[in-house]
Tab-separated table of C-alpha atoms in Angstrom:
chain	number	residue	atom	x	y	z
A	1	MET	CA	121.851	94.198	70.711
A	2	LYS	CA	121.089	97.895	71.046
A	3	ASN	CA	119.355	100.107	68.569
A	4	PRO	CA	120.972	103.533	68.895
A	5	SER	CA	118.344	105.156	66.695
A	6	LEU	CA	115.412	104.380	68.969
A	7	PRO	CA	114.808	105.457	72.561
A	8	LYS	CA	114.232	102.870	75.262
A	9	ILE	CA	110.595	103.173	76.295
A	10	ASP	CA	109.281	100.687	78.840
A	11	LEU	CA	105.531	101.052	79.325
A	12	HIS	CA	104.822	97.724	81.020
A	13	ILE	CA	106.258	97.603	84.539
A	14	HIS	CA	104.583	96.090	87.599
A	15	THR	CA	105.057	97.186	91.200
A	16	ASN	CA	103.956	95.989	94.609
A	17	TYR	CA	100.628	97.693	94.015
A	18	SER	CA	99.654	94.470	92.193
A	19	ASP	CA	101.742	91.331	91.650
A	20	GLY	CA	105.153	92.938	91.213
A	21	LEU	CA	107.917	93.078	93.805
A	22	PRO	CA	109.488	96.544	93.407
A	23	THR	CA	108.231	99.769	94.892
A	24	MET	CA	107.531	102.788	92.707
A	25	ALA	CA	110.743	104.387	93.969
A	26	GLU	CA	112.756	101.309	93.011
A	27	VAL	CA	111.238	101.316	89.526
A	28	ALA	CA	112.012	105.008	89.071
A	29	LYS	CA	115.612	104.508	90.194
A	30	ALA	CA	116.069	101.540	87.846
A	31	ALA	CA	114.627	103.550	84.960
A	32	ARG	CA	117.161	106.311	85.571
A	33	LEU	CA	120.079	103.900	85.904
A	34	LYS	CA	119.110	102.150	82.676
A	35	ARG	CA	118.616	105.474	80.899
A	36	LEU	CA	115.061	104.839	79.810
A	37	ALA	CA	113.640	107.685	77.770
A	38	LEU	CA	110.209	106.940	79.235
A	39	ALA	CA	109.092	104.511	81.912
A	40	GLY	CA	105.542	103.729	82.881
A	41	VAL	CA	103.985	101.556	85.538
A	42	ALA	CA	101.119	99.353	84.389
A	43	ASP	CA	99.889	97.409	87.372
A	44	HIS	CA	97.084	94.898	87.093
A	45	TYR	CA	93.802	96.523	88.080
A	46	GLY	CA	90.415	95.080	88.959
A	47	TYR	CA	88.743	92.718	91.391
A	48	ALA	CA	90.447	89.479	90.360
A	49	LYS	CA	93.204	87.905	92.450
A	50	GLY	CA	96.538	89.702	92.258
A	51	ARG	CA	94.967	92.903	90.929
A	52	MET	CA	95.243	96.346	92.470
A	53	LYS	CA	91.886	97.188	93.977
A	54	PRO	CA	90.050	100.449	93.182
A	55	TRP	CA	90.518	101.859	96.679
A	56	ARG	CA	94.294	101.920	96.120
A	57	LEU	CA	94.078	103.736	92.810
A	58	ARG	CA	94.421	107.284	94.139
A	59	ALA	CA	97.646	106.445	95.993
A	60	TYR	CA	98.985	104.574	92.958
A	61	LEU	CA	98.448	107.502	90.626
A	62	ALA	CA	99.863	110.023	93.091
A	63	GLU	CA	103.000	107.992	93.739
A	64	ALA	CA	103.627	107.386	90.044
A	65	GLU	CA	103.327	111.113	89.416
A	66	ALA	CA	105.684	111.919	92.297
A	67	GLU	CA	108.293	109.478	90.987
A	68	GLY	CA	108.129	110.832	87.441
A	69	LEU	CA	106.631	107.652	86.003
A	70	LEU	CA	103.906	107.476	83.399
A	71	LYS	CA	100.581	106.407	84.865
A	72	GLY	CA	99.547	103.275	83.020
A	73	VAL	CA	97.455	100.284	83.964
A	74	GLU	CA	96.962	96.724	82.727
A	75	VAL	CA	93.387	95.494	82.648
A	76	ASP	CA	91.939	92.112	81.852
A	77	ILE	CA	90.255	91.353	78.567
A	78	PHE	CA	87.693	88.707	79.432
A	79	GLU	CA	86.673	85.970	77.021
A	80	ASP	CA	83.474	87.814	76.116
A	81	GLY	CA	85.533	90.853	75.087
A	82	HIS	CA	84.623	92.851	78.176
A	83	VAL	CA	87.400	95.117	79.451
A	84	ASP	CA	87.767	95.348	83.228
A	85	LEU	CA	87.756	99.148	83.324
A	86	ALA	CA	84.998	101.705	83.657
A	87	ALA	CA	84.794	104.381	80.985
A	88	SER	CA	84.938	107.008	83.735
A	89	GLU	CA	88.321	105.644	84.869
A	90	ARG	CA	89.901	105.738	81.439
A	91	ARG	CA	90.848	109.419	81.663
A	92	LEU	CA	92.872	108.865	84.847
A	93	PHE	CA	95.682	107.102	82.993
A	94	ASP	CA	98.300	108.104	80.458
A	95	TYR	CA	97.598	104.809	78.702
A	96	VAL	CA	95.712	101.554	79.236
A	97	ILE	CA	97.093	98.119	78.384
A	98	GLY	CA	94.634	95.292	77.784
A	99	GLY	CA	95.606	91.648	77.966
A	100	VAL	CA	93.932	88.246	77.892
A	101	HIS	CA	95.046	86.240	80.917
A	102	GLU	CA	92.442	83.473	81.135
A	103	VAL	CA	89.917	81.827	78.817
A	104	ALA	CA	87.514	78.989	79.646
A	105	GLY	CA	89.058	78.713	83.097
A	106	VAL	CA	92.562	78.147	81.704
A	107	ALA	CA	95.219	80.667	82.723
A	108	PHE	CA	97.843	81.699	80.187
A	109	TRP	CA	100.682	81.295	82.699
A	110	GLY	CA	101.425	78.442	85.078
A	111	ASP	CA	98.419	76.346	84.102
A	112	PRO	CA	98.972	73.032	82.256
A	113	SER	CA	95.245	72.274	81.980
A	114	PRO	CA	94.333	70.490	78.734
A	115	ILE	CA	92.562	72.446	76.019
A	116	PRO	CA	90.393	69.995	74.039
A	117	ASP	CA	89.548	72.422	71.228
A	118	PRO	CA	92.643	74.538	70.475
A	119	LYS	CA	91.161	76.134	67.343
A	120	GLY	CA	88.023	77.133	69.180
A	121	PHE	CA	90.136	78.473	72.034
A	122	VAL	CA	92.224	80.790	69.864
A	123	GLU	CA	89.099	81.919	68.014
A	124	THR	CA	87.619	82.977	71.354
A	125	VAL	CA	90.814	84.910	72.058
A	126	ARG	CA	90.718	86.584	68.644
A	127	VAL	CA	87.136	87.759	68.989
A	128	ALA	CA	87.711	88.946	72.562
A	129	VAL	CA	90.759	91.000	71.605
A	130	ILE	CA	88.949	92.625	68.686
A	131	GLU	CA	85.961	93.510	70.855
A	132	ALA	CA	88.295	95.015	73.454
A	133	ILE	CA	90.017	97.070	70.772
A	134	GLU	CA	86.663	98.301	69.500
A	135	SER	CA	85.539	99.267	73.018
A	136	GLY	CA	87.737	102.358	72.947
A	137	LEU	CA	88.983	101.594	76.456
A	138	ILE	CA	92.491	100.355	75.671
A	139	ASP	CA	95.535	101.873	73.985
A	140	ILE	CA	97.784	98.804	73.806
A	141	VAL	CA	97.222	95.059	73.377
A	142	ALA	CA	99.662	93.099	75.540
A	143	HIS	CA	101.378	89.784	74.784
A	144	LEU	CA	99.403	89.100	71.611
A	145	THR	CA	99.878	85.488	70.363
A	146	TRP	CA	100.993	84.185	73.782
A	147	LEU	CA	99.062	80.996	74.566
A	148	PRO	CA	98.573	78.687	77.572
A	149	GLU	CA	101.048	75.881	78.219
A	150	ASP	CA	99.003	73.071	76.671
A	151	ILE	CA	98.907	74.653	73.209
A	152	ARG	CA	101.889	77.007	73.283
A	153	SER	CA	103.979	74.732	71.066
A	154	GLU	CA	101.208	74.854	68.437
A	155	VAL	CA	101.264	78.635	68.113
A	156	ASN	CA	102.591	78.588	64.540
A	157	SER	CA	99.662	76.514	63.308
A	158	LEU	CA	96.965	78.036	65.518
A	159	ILE	CA	97.813	81.712	65.065
A	160	THR	CA	97.260	82.028	61.338
A	161	PRO	CA	97.818	85.012	59.034
A	162	ASP	CA	94.043	85.530	58.885
A	163	TRP	CA	93.878	85.505	62.707
A	164	VAL	CA	96.602	88.132	62.934
A	165	ASP	CA	95.292	90.254	60.076
A	166	SER	CA	91.855	90.571	61.656
A	167	VAL	CA	93.349	91.800	64.941
A	168	VAL	CA	95.845	94.116	63.259
A	169	LYS	CA	93.192	95.693	61.042
A	170	ALA	CA	90.960	96.283	64.058
A	171	ALA	CA	93.887	97.899	65.869
A	172	ALA	CA	94.632	100.091	62.860
A	173	SER	CA	91.037	101.269	62.642
A	174	LYS	CA	90.958	102.275	66.320
A	175	GLY	CA	94.502	103.571	66.719
A	176	VAL	CA	95.429	100.851	69.211
A	177	ALA	CA	99.067	99.763	69.538
A	178	ILE	CA	100.450	96.234	69.712
A	179	GLU	CA	103.021	95.520	72.403
A	180	VAL	CA	106.302	93.769	71.615
A	181	SER	CA	107.246	92.045	74.849
A	182	GLY	CA	110.745	91.846	76.228
A	183	ALA	CA	109.643	89.187	78.698
A	184	TRP	CA	107.644	86.809	76.501
A	185	LEU	CA	109.348	87.462	73.144
A	186	VAL	CA	106.062	87.920	71.335
A	187	PRO	CA	104.766	88.580	68.805
A	188	ASP	CA	106.967	87.075	66.115
A	189	GLU	CA	108.667	89.134	63.437
A	190	TRP	CA	106.063	88.394	60.769
A	191	VAL	CA	103.323	89.752	63.024
A	192	VAL	CA	105.273	92.957	63.627
A	193	LYS	CA	105.739	93.317	59.864
A	194	ARG	CA	101.964	93.161	59.431
A	195	CYS	CA	101.550	95.848	62.091
A	196	LEU	CA	103.974	98.107	60.246
A	197	LYS	CA	102.231	97.469	56.932
A	198	GLU	CA	98.857	98.504	58.392
A	199	GLY	CA	100.249	101.515	60.260
A	200	VAL	CA	99.696	100.046	63.721
A	201	LYS	CA	101.906	101.624	66.373
A	202	LEU	CA	104.288	99.392	68.300
A	203	SER	CA	104.719	99.560	72.053
A	204	MET	CA	107.698	98.314	74.047
A	205	GLY	CA	107.285	96.628	77.410
A	206	SER	CA	109.443	94.566	79.739
A	207	ASP	CA	106.464	93.216	81.714
A	208	ALA	CA	108.876	93.476	84.637
A	209	HIS	CA	107.775	92.107	87.998
A	210	ARG	CA	111.272	92.417	89.496
A	211	VAL	CA	113.401	95.543	89.616
A	212	GLU	CA	116.233	93.875	87.705
A	213	ASP	CA	113.903	93.301	84.744
A	214	VAL	CA	112.902	96.946	84.343
A	215	GLY	CA	114.025	98.064	80.887
A	216	ASN	CA	114.481	94.527	79.546
A	217	LEU	CA	113.792	95.497	75.947
A	218	SER	CA	116.428	93.492	74.095
A	219	TYR	CA	113.872	91.579	72.032
A	220	PRO	CA	111.846	94.549	70.760
A	221	LEU	CA	114.894	96.738	70.166
A	222	SER	CA	116.788	94.086	68.207
A	223	LEU	CA	113.668	93.246	66.204
A	224	PHE	CA	112.972	96.907	65.482
A	225	LYS	CA	116.540	97.463	64.327
A	226	ARG	CA	116.298	94.513	61.965
A	227	LEU	CA	113.020	95.778	60.513
A	228	GLY	CA	114.064	99.416	60.274
A	229	VAL	CA	111.377	100.614	62.677
A	230	LYS	CA	111.315	104.411	62.985
A	231	LEU	CA	110.424	106.663	65.889
A	232	GLU	CA	107.094	107.487	64.282
A	233	ASP	CA	106.193	103.782	64.312
A	234	LEU	CA	106.296	103.696	68.117
A	235	PHE	CA	103.500	104.294	70.590
A	236	ILE	CA	104.716	107.212	72.710
A	237	PRO	CA	102.112	108.533	75.172
A	238	ARG	CA	104.104	111.603	76.192
A	239	PRO	CA	106.539	113.772	74.202
A	240	LEU	CA	110.147	112.751	74.673
A	241	ALA	CA	112.557	115.151	76.336
A	242	PRO	CA	115.052	116.723	73.913
A	243	GLU	CA	118.394	114.962	73.796
A	244	ALA	CA	121.178	116.745	75.635
């Protein structure tokens, strides 16, 4: 379902600079073909496995600029709330996405390891995300409410209204956006409603790792249409070009 009143803005696209398959040129071409109003690359960055290393950063930024793509980045939020980005690097990007990808040695994707204390686990996630928001280093929180395999089916009982409200209020106080993911179909509608109530901006992202997934925004666009989301509710890091 399309929402004709909102532009398609995909700020979460991975390339072969980290763990994605497409080149920058392929992403740019796909963005044009799919008529995205804005497209931004957001490759994983840092020293962990599958991350773009700092010595490739200059080439990454230059190529994104040459291809007309926004220069974003996705950094890890560690379980202690530390963000894997130096303050001096923050200014190099049009926006910074922060995401939790592992807690207590359990990865959030492809890892069926048992989690003996689910409530303690999600509390660690909550505190880490809030500390990352308060660091001033990130603009967007990615895949909020996504959980590892062992406890994913328990999300409705583990991610409580109080859990969400504390994160949303922190985001509101710091002007940090919450991503609505076309890949992972999170967060749920009730979470997005809380974001809107608190004035938290919403970001759209496909989290594409393949060229065919660039611009996969069906979930956020259909949700936004249902909720009456307006242009001013969106996180837009660069002014949109006037419509022809």
